[in-house]
């Protein structure tokens, strides 16, 4: 209690300094939105709390929230937090400037055939196919995973509200975890922050990762020349760690595959475990080490001149990044029982692995 009281006193003191410098906060209260921090938000980063509470506002993103924090447009108990990683406490008062906001249209429920991997009163896990967008945007107003989940949520108890725990890129397949209530989502966010949720992915890559097992520790940041891309940086950036294991390497098969493979590149089946969860992390990390994911249009290998070997041509023709969110391991946020959610490797990646002569015994290692 003394620590919490001291924290509030310090925040109030900082707030007085801030108001004295700005001289404007007291008379613009009508442009500030106040959020009371409850037990579900206790101990969570301030940027993640805002992202959860403001998800119905147009054009609100984590990057934009972090900019608001840097610009002093977010206050905790009347004072700007020192950084986006500042953790709020139950009873704190969070304020954010809301000038020029427009309400975001709520996603519509749409009937959709979804493959359910796990479901109980608190959680839902869906096996997302490649090509399905996770959340509506100005480019994809409907036909997304969330639209389908909202249709399913009509049968849930009153007060339920689906919220995603992380996202997958459009062309990445695999397990997506969804909380059914805000308190469950907040508990899962805390578990992620504490690295208590294991996320394992499977990828088919160019090359032969060496050593067989290892850790990629490379900071990531937005590409200054193309904000849609992520790049490795040695100037700040977000610390990013991926553990990997090489499960198999393409092997010579019986003729005529042996002749085709002899001139082709090597391909590998790799399992990755996220220690941190940055945008495009696995794709960028593997590419930076010289093992780009097959089919990755952004970070993958580009066609060289000349006629490619037959197996190389198969890899170049694969229509999406060969990356699959395979397994989630966690403690249930309500019962504390262990849960393991496994999304079977999709047919397109199985067929690609077979065509590239990756041993079938390797696929057994990532079987349900």
Coordinates of N, CA and C in Angstrom, one line a residue, residues 24-170:
X24 N -2.2 24.5 -19.9 CA -3.4 24.3 -20.7 C -4.2 23.1 -20.3
X25 N -3.7 22.2 -19.5 CA -4.5 21.0 -19.3 C -5.8 21.2 -18.5
X26 N -5.8 22.2 -17.6 CA -7.0 22.4 -16.8 C -8.2 22.9 -17.6
X27 N -8.0 23.6 -18.7 CA -9.1 24.1 -19.4 C -9.4 23.4 -20.7
X28 N -8.8 22.2 -20.9 CA -9.1 21.5 -22.1 C -9.7 20.1 -21.7
X29 N -10.2 20.0 -20.5 CA -10.7 18.7 -20.0 C -11.8 18.1 -20.9
X30 N -12.5 18.9 -21.6 CA -13.6 18.4 -22.5 C -13.0 17.6 -23.6
X31 N -11.7 17.7 -23.9 CA -11.1 17.0 -25.0 C -10.3 15.7 -24.5
X32 N -10.4 15.4 -23.3 CA -9.7 14.3 -22.7 C -10.7 13.2 -22.3
X33 N -10.4 12.0 -22.6 CA -11.2 10.8 -22.2 C -10.5 10.2 -21.0
X34 N -11.3 9.9 -20.0 CA -10.8 9.2 -18.8 C -11.2 7.8 -18.7
X35 N -10.2 6.9 -18.4 CA -10.4 5.5 -18.2 C -10.0 5.1 -16.8
X36 N -10.9 4.5 -16.1 CA -10.6 4.0 -14.8 C -9.9 2.6 -14.9
X37 N -8.8 2.4 -14.2 CA -8.1 1.2 -14.3 C -8.6 0.2 -13.3
X38 N -9.1 -0.9 -13.8 CA -9.7 -2.0 -12.9 C -8.7 -3.1 -12.7
X39 N -9.1 -4.1 -12.0 CA -8.2 -5.2 -11.7 C -7.7 -6.0 -13.0
X40 N -8.5 -6.0 -14.0 CA -8.1 -6.6 -15.3 C -7.0 -5.9 -15.9
X41 N -6.8 -4.6 -15.7 CA -5.7 -3.9 -16.3 C -4.5 -3.8 -15.4
X42 N -4.6 -4.2 -14.1 CA -3.5 -4.1 -13.2 C -2.2 -4.7 -13.6
X43 N -1.1 -3.9 -13.6 CA 0.2 -4.4 -14.0 C 0.4 -4.5 -15.5
X44 N -0.5 -4.1 -16.3 CA -0.3 -4.1 -17.8 C 0.3 -2.8 -18.3
X45 N 1.1 -2.9 -19.3 CA 1.7 -1.7 -20.0 C 0.6 -0.7 -20.4
X46 N 0.9 0.5 -20.2 CA -0.1 1.6 -20.5 C -0.5 1.6 -22.0
X47 N 0.4 1.3 -22.9 CA 0.0 1.3 -24.3 C -0.9 0.1 -24.6
X48 N -0.8 -1.0 -24.0 CA -1.6 -2.2 -24.2 C -3.0 -1.9 -23.6
X49 N -3.1 -1.2 -22.4 CA -4.3 -0.9 -21.8 C -5.1 0.0 -22.7
X50 N -4.5 1.0 -23.3 CA -5.2 1.9 -24.2 C -5.6 1.2 -25.5
X51 N -4.8 0.3 -26.0 CA -5.2 -0.4 -27.2 C -6.4 -1.2 -26.9
X52 N -6.6 -1.8 -25.8 CA -7.8 -2.6 -25.5 C -9.0 -1.7 -25.3
X53 N -8.8 -0.6 -24.6 CA -10.0 0.3 -24.3 C -10.4 1.1 -25.5
X54 N -9.5 1.4 -26.5 CA -9.8 2.3 -27.6 C -10.0 1.5 -28.9
X55 N -10.2 0.2 -28.9 CA -10.2 -0.5 -30.1 C -11.4 -0.2 -31.0
X56 N -12.4 0.5 -30.5 CA -13.5 0.9 -31.3 C -13.4 2.2 -31.9
X57 N -12.2 2.9 -31.7 CA -12.0 4.2 -32.3 C -11.3 4.0 -33.6
X58 N -11.6 4.9 -34.6 CA -11.0 4.8 -35.9 C -9.5 5.1 -35.8
X59 N -8.7 4.4 -36.6 CA -7.3 4.6 -36.8 C -6.4 4.6 -35.5
X60 N -6.9 3.9 -34.5 CA -6.1 3.7 -33.3 C -5.3 2.5 -33.4
X61 N -3.9 2.6 -33.3 CA -3.0 1.5 -33.4 C -2.0 1.6 -32.2
X62 N -1.3 0.5 -32.0 CA -0.3 0.6 -30.9 C 0.8 1.6 -31.3
X63 N 1.2 1.7 -32.5 CA 2.2 2.7 -32.9 C 1.7 4.1 -32.6
X64 N 0.5 4.3 -33.0 CA -0.1 5.7 -32.8 C -0.2 6.0 -31.3
X65 N -0.6 5.0 -30.5 CA -0.7 5.2 -29.0 C 0.7 5.5 -28.5
X66 N 1.7 4.8 -28.9 CA 3.0 5.1 -28.4 C 3.5 6.5 -28.8
X67 N 3.1 7.0 -29.9 CA 3.4 8.4 -30.3 C 2.7 9.4 -29.4
X68 N 1.4 9.1 -29.1 CA 0.7 9.9 -28.2 C 1.4 10.0 -26.8
X69 N 1.9 8.9 -26.4 CA 2.6 8.9 -25.1 C 3.9 9.7 -25.2
X70 N 4.6 9.6 -26.3 CA 5.8 10.4 -26.5 C 5.5 11.9 -26.5
X71 N 4.3 12.2 -27.1 CA 3.9 13.6 -27.3 C 3.2 14.2 -26.0
X72 N 3.1 13.4 -25.0 CA 2.4 13.9 -23.8 C 0.9 14.0 -23.8
X73 N 0.3 13.2 -24.7 CA -1.1 13.2 -24.9 C -1.8 12.1 -24.1
X74 N -1.0 11.4 -23.3 CA -1.6 10.4 -22.4 C -1.1 10.7 -21.0
X75 N -2.0 10.7 -20.0 CA -1.7 11.0 -18.6 C -2.1 9.8 -17.7
X76 N -1.3 9.5 -16.7 CA -1.6 8.6 -15.7 C -1.7 9.3 -14.3
X77 N -2.8 9.4 -13.7 CA -3.0 10.2 -12.5 C -2.6 11.7 -12.7
X78 N -2.8 12.2 -13.9 CA -2.6 13.6 -14.2 C -1.2 13.9 -14.7
X79 N -0.3 12.9 -14.8 CA 1.1 13.1 -15.3 C 1.4 12.2 -16.5
X80 N 2.2 12.6 -17.4 CA 2.6 11.8 -18.5 C 3.5 10.6 -18.1
X81 N 3.2 9.4 -18.5 CA 4.1 8.3 -18.1 C 5.4 8.5 -18.8
X82 N 6.5 8.0 -18.2 CA 7.8 8.2 -18.8 C 8.1 7.4 -20.0
X83 N 7.3 6.3 -20.2 CA 7.5 5.5 -21.4 C 6.2 4.6 -21.7
X84 N 6.2 4.0 -22.8 CA 5.0 3.2 -23.2 C 4.9 1.9 -22.3
X85 N 6.1 1.5 -21.8 CA 6.1 0.3 -21.0 C 5.7 0.5 -19.5
X86 N 5.4 1.8 -19.2 CA 4.9 2.1 -17.8 C 3.7 1.2 -17.5
X87 N 3.7 0.6 -16.3 CA 2.6 -0.3 -16.0 C 1.7 0.3 -15.0
X88 N 0.4 0.2 -15.4 CA -0.6 0.9 -14.6 C -1.0 0.0 -13.4
X89 N -1.6 0.6 -12.4 CA -2.1 -0.1 -11.2 C -3.6 0.1 -11.0
X90 N -4.2 -0.9 -10.4 CA -5.7 -0.8 -10.2 C -5.9 0.5 -9.3
X91 N -6.9 1.2 -9.8 CA -7.2 2.5 -9.1 C -6.6 3.7 -9.8
X92 N -5.6 3.5 -10.7 CA -5.1 4.6 -11.5 C -6.2 5.2 -12.4
X93 N -6.0 6.5 -12.7 CA -6.9 7.2 -13.6 C -6.0 7.5 -14.9
X94 N -6.5 7.0 -16.0 CA -5.8 7.1 -17.3 C -6.6 8.1 -18.1
X95 N -5.9 9.1 -18.7 CA -6.5 10.1 -19.5 C -5.8 10.1 -20.9
X96 N -6.6 10.3 -21.9 CA -6.0 10.4 -23.3 C -6.7 11.5 -24.1
X97 N -6.0 12.3 -24.8 CA -6.6 13.4 -25.6 C -7.4 12.7 -26.8
X98 N -8.6 13.2 -27.0 CA -9.5 12.5 -28.0 C -9.9 13.5 -29.0
X99 N -9.2 14.6 -29.2 CA -9.6 15.6 -30.3 C -9.5 14.9 -31.6
X100 N -10.5 15.2 -32.5 CA -10.5 14.8 -33.9 C -10.7 13.3 -34.1
X101 N -11.1 12.6 -33.1 CA -11.4 11.2 -33.3 C -12.7 11.0 -33.9
X102 N -12.8 9.9 -34.7 CA -14.1 9.5 -35.3 C -14.4 8.1 -34.8
X103 N -15.6 7.8 -34.4 CA -15.9 6.4 -34.0 C -15.6 5.4 -35.1
X104 N -15.0 4.3 -34.8 CA -14.8 3.3 -35.8 C -16.0 2.4 -35.9
X105 N -16.4 2.1 -37.1 CA -17.6 1.3 -37.3 C -17.3 -0.1 -36.7
X106 N -18.3 -0.6 -36.0 CA -18.1 -2.0 -35.4 C -18.2 -3.0 -36.4
X107 N -17.3 -4.0 -36.4 CA -17.3 -5.1 -37.4 C -18.7 -5.8 -37.3
X108 N -19.1 -6.2 -38.5 CA -20.4 -6.9 -38.6 C -20.2 -8.4 -38.4
X109 N -21.1 -9.1 -37.8 CA -21.1 -10.6 -37.8 C -21.4 -11.2 -39.1
X110 N -20.6 -12.1 -39.5 CA -20.8 -12.8 -40.8 C -20.6 -14.3 -40.6
X111 N -21.6 -15.1 -41.2 CA -21.5 -16.5 -41.1 C -20.2 -17.0 -41.9
X112 N -19.5 -17.9 -41.3 CA -18.2 -18.3 -41.8 C -17.9 -19.7 -41.3
X113 N -17.3 -20.5 -42.2 CA -16.9 -21.9 -41.7 C -15.5 -21.8 -41.1
X114 N -15.5 -21.9 -39.8 CA -14.2 -21.8 -39.0 C -13.9 -23.1 -38.4
X115 N -12.6 -23.4 -38.5 CA -12.1 -24.7 -37.8 C -11.7 -24.4 -36.4
X116 N -12.5 -24.9 -35.4 CA -12.3 -24.7 -34.0 C -11.3 -25.7 -33.5
X117 N -10.2 -25.2 -32.9 CA -9.2 -26.1 -32.3 C -9.4 -26.3 -30.8
X118 N -10.0 -25.3 -30.2 CA -10.3 -25.4 -28.7 C -11.4 -24.4 -28.4
X119 N -12.3 -24.8 -27.4 CA -13.2 -23.8 -27.0 C -13.7 -24.2 -25.6
X120 N -13.9 -23.2 -24.7 CA -14.5 -23.4 -23.4 C -15.3 -22.1 -23.1
X121 N -15.6 -21.9 -21.9 CA -16.4 -20.7 -21.5 C -15.6 -19.4 -21.6
X122 N -14.3 -19.5 -21.6 CA -13.4 -18.3 -21.6 C -12.6 -18.1 -22.9
X123 N -12.3 -19.2 -23.6 CA -11.3 -19.1 -24.7 C -11.9 -19.8 -25.9
X124 N -11.4 -19.3 -27.1 CA -11.6 -19.9 -28.3 C -10.3 -19.9 -29.1
X125 N -10.0 -21.0 -29.8 CA -8.9 -21.1 -30.7 C -9.3 -21.5 -32.0
X126 N -8.9 -20.8 -33.1 CA -9.3 -21.0 -34.4 C -8.1 -21.4 -35.3
X127 N -8.2 -22.3 -36.2 CA -7.1 -22.6 -37.1 C -7.4 -21.7 -38.4
X128 N -6.6 -20.6 -38.4 CA -6.8 -19.7 -39.5 C -6.1 -20.2 -40.8
X129 N -6.9 -20.2 -41.9 CA -6.2 -20.6 -43.2 C -5.4 -19.4 -43.7
X130 N -4.4 -19.7 -44.5 CA -3.7 -18.7 -45.2 C -4.6 -18.0 -46.2
X131 N -4.5 -16.7 -46.3 CA -5.3 -15.8 -47.1 C -6.4 -15.1 -46.4
X132 N -6.7 -15.6 -45.2 CA -7.8 -14.9 -44.4 C -7.2 -13.8 -43.6
X133 N -7.8 -12.6 -43.7 CA -7.3 -11.5 -42.9 C -7.9 -11.6 -41.5
X134 N -7.2 -11.3 -40.5 CA -7.6 -11.5 -39.1 C -8.7 -10.5 -38.7
X135 N -8.4 -9.2 -38.9 CA -9.2 -8.1 -38.4 C -9.6 -7.1 -39.5
X136 N -10.9 -6.6 -39.4 CA -11.3 -5.6 -40.5 C -10.4 -4.4 -40.5
X137 N -10.2 -3.8 -41.7 CA -9.5 -2.6 -41.9 C -10.1 -1.8 -43.0
X138 N -9.6 -0.7 -43.3 CA -10.2 0.1 -44.4 C -10.1 -0.6 -45.7
X139 N -9.1 -1.6 -45.9 CA -9.0 -2.4 -47.1 C -9.9 -3.6 -47.0
X140 N -10.1 -4.1 -45.9 CA -10.9 -5.3 -45.7 C -12.0 -5.1 -44.6
X141 N -13.1 -4.5 -45.1 CA -14.2 -4.2 -44.1 C -14.9 -5.4 -43.6
X142 N -14.9 -6.5 -44.4 CA -15.6 -7.7 -44.0 C -14.9 -8.9 -44.5
X143 N -15.5 -10.1 -44.2 CA -14.9 -11.3 -44.6 C -13.6 -11.7 -43.9
X144 N -13.5 -11.1 -42.6 CA -12.3 -11.4 -41.8 C -12.6 -12.4 -40.8
X145 N -11.5 -12.9 -40.1 CA -11.7 -13.9 -39.0 C -12.6 -13.3 -37.9
X146 N -12.4 -12.0 -37.6 CA -13.2 -11.4 -36.5 C -14.7 -11.4 -36.9
X147 N -15.0 -11.1 -38.2 CA -16.4 -11.1 -38.6 C -17.0 -12.5 -38.4
X148 N -16.3 -13.6 -38.7 CA -16.8 -14.9 -38.4 C -16.9 -15.2 -37.0
X149 N -16.0 -14.8 -36.1 CA -16.1 -15.0 -34.7 C -17.2 -14.3 -34.1
X150 N -17.5 -13.1 -34.5 CA -18.7 -12.3 -34.0 C -20.0 -13.1 -34.3
X151 N -20.1 -13.7 -35.4 CA -21.3 -14.5 -35.7 C -21.4 -15.7 -34.7
X152 N -20.3 -16.3 -34.4 CA -20.3 -17.4 -33.4 C -20.6 -16.9 -32.0
X153 N -20.1 -15.7 -31.8 CA -20.3 -15.1 -30.4 C -21.8 -14.8 -30.1
X154 N -22.6 -14.8 -31.1 CA -24.0 -14.5 -30.8 C -24.6 -15.6 -29.8
X155 N -24.0 -16.7 -29.7 CA -24.5 -17.8 -28.8 C -23.8 -17.7 -27.5
X156 N -22.9 -16.8 -27.3 CA -22.2 -16.7 -26.0 C -23.1 -15.9 -25.0
X157 N -22.8 -16.0 -23.7 CA -23.5 -15.3 -22.7 C -23.5 -13.8 -22.8
X158 N -24.5 -13.1 -22.3 CA -24.5 -11.7 -22.3 C -23.2 -11.1 -21.6
X159 N -22.6 -10.1 -22.2 CA -21.4 -9.5 -21.7 C -20.1 -10.1 -22.3
X160 N -20.3 -11.1 -23.1 CA -19.1 -11.7 -23.8 C -18.7 -10.8 -24.9
X161 N -17.4 -10.7 -25.2 CA -16.9 -9.9 -26.3 C -15.6 -10.4 -26.8
X162 N -15.5 -11.0 -28.0 CA -14.3 -11.6 -28.5 C -13.2 -10.6 -28.7
X163 N -12.0 -10.9 -28.2 CA -10.8 -10.1 -28.5 C -9.6 -11.0 -28.7
X164 N -8.8 -10.6 -29.7 CA -7.7 -11.4 -30.2 C -6.5 -11.3 -29.2
X165 N -5.8 -12.4 -29.1 CA -4.5 -12.3 -28.4 C -3.5 -12.5 -29.4
X166 N -3.0 -11.4 -30.0 CA -2.0 -11.4 -31.1 C -2.7 -11.6 -32.4
X167 N -2.0 -11.5 -33.5 CA -2.5 -11.6 -34.8 C -1.5 -12.4 -35.7
X168 N -2.1 -12.9 -36.8 CA -1.2 -13.6 -37.8 C -1.4 -12.8 -39.1
X169 N -0.3 -12.7 -39.8 CA -0.3 -12.1 -41.1 C -1.3 -12.8 -42.0
X170 N -1.8 -12.1 -43.0 CA -2.8 -12.6 -43.9 C -2.4 -14.0 -44.5

